[in-house]
C-alpha atoms as one frame of an Amber mdcrd trajectory, in Angstrom:
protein
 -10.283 -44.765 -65.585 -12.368 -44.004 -62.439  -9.452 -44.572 -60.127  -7.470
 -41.896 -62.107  -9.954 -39.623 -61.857 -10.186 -39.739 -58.574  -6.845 -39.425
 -57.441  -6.293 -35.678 -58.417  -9.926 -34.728 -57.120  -8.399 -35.815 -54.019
  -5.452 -34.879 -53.860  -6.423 -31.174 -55.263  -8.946 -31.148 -52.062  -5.867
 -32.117 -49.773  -3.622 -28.941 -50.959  -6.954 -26.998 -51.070  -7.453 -27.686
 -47.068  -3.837 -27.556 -46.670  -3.251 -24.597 -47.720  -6.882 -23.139 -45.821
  -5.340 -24.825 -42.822  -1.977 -22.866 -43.169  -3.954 -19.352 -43.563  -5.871
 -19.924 -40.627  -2.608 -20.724 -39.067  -1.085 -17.568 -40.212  -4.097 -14.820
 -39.376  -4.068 -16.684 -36.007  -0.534 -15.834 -34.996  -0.996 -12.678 -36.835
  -3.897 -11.276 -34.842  -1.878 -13.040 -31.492   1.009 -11.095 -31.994  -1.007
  -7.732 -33.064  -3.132  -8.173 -29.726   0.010  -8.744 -27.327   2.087  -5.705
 -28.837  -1.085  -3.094 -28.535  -1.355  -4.628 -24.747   2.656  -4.065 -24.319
   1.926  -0.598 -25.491  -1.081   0.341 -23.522   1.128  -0.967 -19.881   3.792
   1.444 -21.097   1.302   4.401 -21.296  -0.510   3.315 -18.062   3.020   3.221
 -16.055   4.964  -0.163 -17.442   7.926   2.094 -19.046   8.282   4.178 -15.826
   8.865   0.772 -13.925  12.181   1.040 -16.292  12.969   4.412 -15.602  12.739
   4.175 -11.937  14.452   1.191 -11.877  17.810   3.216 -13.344  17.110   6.135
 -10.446  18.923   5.173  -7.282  16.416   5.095  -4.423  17.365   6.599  -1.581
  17.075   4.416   1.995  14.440   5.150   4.442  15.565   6.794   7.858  14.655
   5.217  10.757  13.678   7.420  14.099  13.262   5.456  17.270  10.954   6.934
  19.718  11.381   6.901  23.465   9.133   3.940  24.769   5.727   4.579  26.086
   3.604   3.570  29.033   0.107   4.220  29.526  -3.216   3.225  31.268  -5.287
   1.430  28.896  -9.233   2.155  28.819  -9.975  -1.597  30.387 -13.055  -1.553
  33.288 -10.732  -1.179  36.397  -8.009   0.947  34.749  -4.990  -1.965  36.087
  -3.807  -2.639  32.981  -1.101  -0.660  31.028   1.066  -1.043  27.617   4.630
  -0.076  27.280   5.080  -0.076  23.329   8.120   1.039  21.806   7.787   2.738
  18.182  10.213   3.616  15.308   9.107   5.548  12.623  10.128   4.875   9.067
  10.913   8.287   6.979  11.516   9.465   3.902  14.679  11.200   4.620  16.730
  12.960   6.943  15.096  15.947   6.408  12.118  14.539   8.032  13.870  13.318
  11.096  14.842  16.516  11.748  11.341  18.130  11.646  10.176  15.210  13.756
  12.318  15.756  16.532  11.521  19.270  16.635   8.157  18.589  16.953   8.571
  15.369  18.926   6.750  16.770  22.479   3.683  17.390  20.565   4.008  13.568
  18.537   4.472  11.768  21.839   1.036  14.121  23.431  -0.720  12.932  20.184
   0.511   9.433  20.624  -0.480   9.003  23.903  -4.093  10.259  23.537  -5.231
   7.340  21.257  -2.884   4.825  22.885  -4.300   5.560  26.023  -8.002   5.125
  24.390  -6.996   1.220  23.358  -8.594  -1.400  26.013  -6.554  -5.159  26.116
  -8.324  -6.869  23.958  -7.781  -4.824  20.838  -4.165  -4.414  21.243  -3.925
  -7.765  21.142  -5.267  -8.840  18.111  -3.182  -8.116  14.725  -5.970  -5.600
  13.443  -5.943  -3.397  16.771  -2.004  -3.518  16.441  -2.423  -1.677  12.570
  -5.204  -0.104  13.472  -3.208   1.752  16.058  -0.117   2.240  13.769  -2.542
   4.494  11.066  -3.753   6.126  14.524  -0.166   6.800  15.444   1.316   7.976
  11.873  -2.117  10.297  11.559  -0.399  11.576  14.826   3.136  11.987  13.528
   1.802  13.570   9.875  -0.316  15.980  11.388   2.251  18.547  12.973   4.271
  17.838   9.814   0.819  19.147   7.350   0.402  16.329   6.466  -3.283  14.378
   7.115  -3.751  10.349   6.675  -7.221   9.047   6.069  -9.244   7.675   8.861
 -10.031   4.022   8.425 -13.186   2.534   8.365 -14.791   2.719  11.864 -15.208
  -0.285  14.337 -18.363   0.447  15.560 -21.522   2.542  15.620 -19.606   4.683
  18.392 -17.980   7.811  17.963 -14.976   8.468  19.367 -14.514  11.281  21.743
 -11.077  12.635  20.007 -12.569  12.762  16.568 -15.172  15.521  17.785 -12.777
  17.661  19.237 -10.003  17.489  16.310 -10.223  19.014  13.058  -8.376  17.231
  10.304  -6.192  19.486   7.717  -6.534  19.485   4.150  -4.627  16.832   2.457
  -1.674  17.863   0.759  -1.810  17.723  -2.859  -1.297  13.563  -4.459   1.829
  14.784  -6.072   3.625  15.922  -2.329   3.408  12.631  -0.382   3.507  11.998
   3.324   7.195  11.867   4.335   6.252   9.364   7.449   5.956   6.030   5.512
   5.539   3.376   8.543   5.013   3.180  11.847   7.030  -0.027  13.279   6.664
  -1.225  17.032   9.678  -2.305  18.340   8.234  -3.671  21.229   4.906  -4.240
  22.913   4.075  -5.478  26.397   0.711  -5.218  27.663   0.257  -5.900  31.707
């Protein structure tokens, strides 16, 4: 009689966990599912669901504005070495082009300036290279009323352009700089 006995007590305590086991189960992938649609939702507030809205907008092509190559003394001990760097300038639109060029005598004075500050050794490394390009679209912007922050300084030195310049107001977030990039299209340092 003990061996009946015993066989529903276990078996009762099997469905018992089973069915525990399947609950668990359940307000696992419950909770899961709850957790990844409130995270779906909070990326579509915070921008996902424009992603999908740009996405249908056609965007329109950058325009691309050579600029006539330049040569210039570079600030090495002796003064015998020179650059000739050749720059294209990637902007928004047409538009843009056109107010470059009319303002293009002033670019290429404000180009020159820091260009002509640069010694060898940091146009040759990759960081002088971008370091310059920021210089140079800070250069192009500014005409245009447009300002680009300075980066982080290289040294405890000032420089003597900074003290004589006075940077404009940024523009508003919403009314972005036009000048995107500043590309070199070539670069020869003698």
């Amino acid at each position: 009689m003990s061996d009946n006995t015993a066989a529903p007590a276990k078996s009762k305590k099997l469905i018992i966990i089973l069915a525990v086991l399947a609950l668990v189960l359940v307000a696992g992938g419950a909770a899961a599912w709850m957790m990844a649609s409130q995270r779906h939702a909070a990326e579509d507030e915070e921008g996902g669901g424009r992603a999908v809205a740009q996405a249908g907008t056609p965007k329109t092509p950058p325009t691309f504005l050579p600029m006539d190559n330049m040569v210039v003394n570079l600030a090495d001990p002796g003064g015998d070495r020179f650059a000739q760097v050749g720059i294209t300038l990637e902007l928004a639109d047409g538009k843009t082009a056109d107010q470059v060029k009319a303002y293009m005598p002033t670019i290429r004075s404000g180009v020159l300036l820091p260009l002509s500050q640069r010694t060898t050794d940091e146009l040759l490394t990759r960081e002088g290279k971008e370091k310059l390009a920021v210089d140079i679209r800070r250069e192009v912007s500014r005409p245009l009323g447009y300002s680009v922050p300075k980066p982080r300084k290289r040294s405890a030195s000032r420089d003597p352009l900074d003290e004589d310049v006075e940077e404009e107001e940024p523009r508003p977030r919403a009314d972005t700089n036009p000048v995107r990039q500043v590309l070199f299209s070539s670069f020869i340092i003698q």
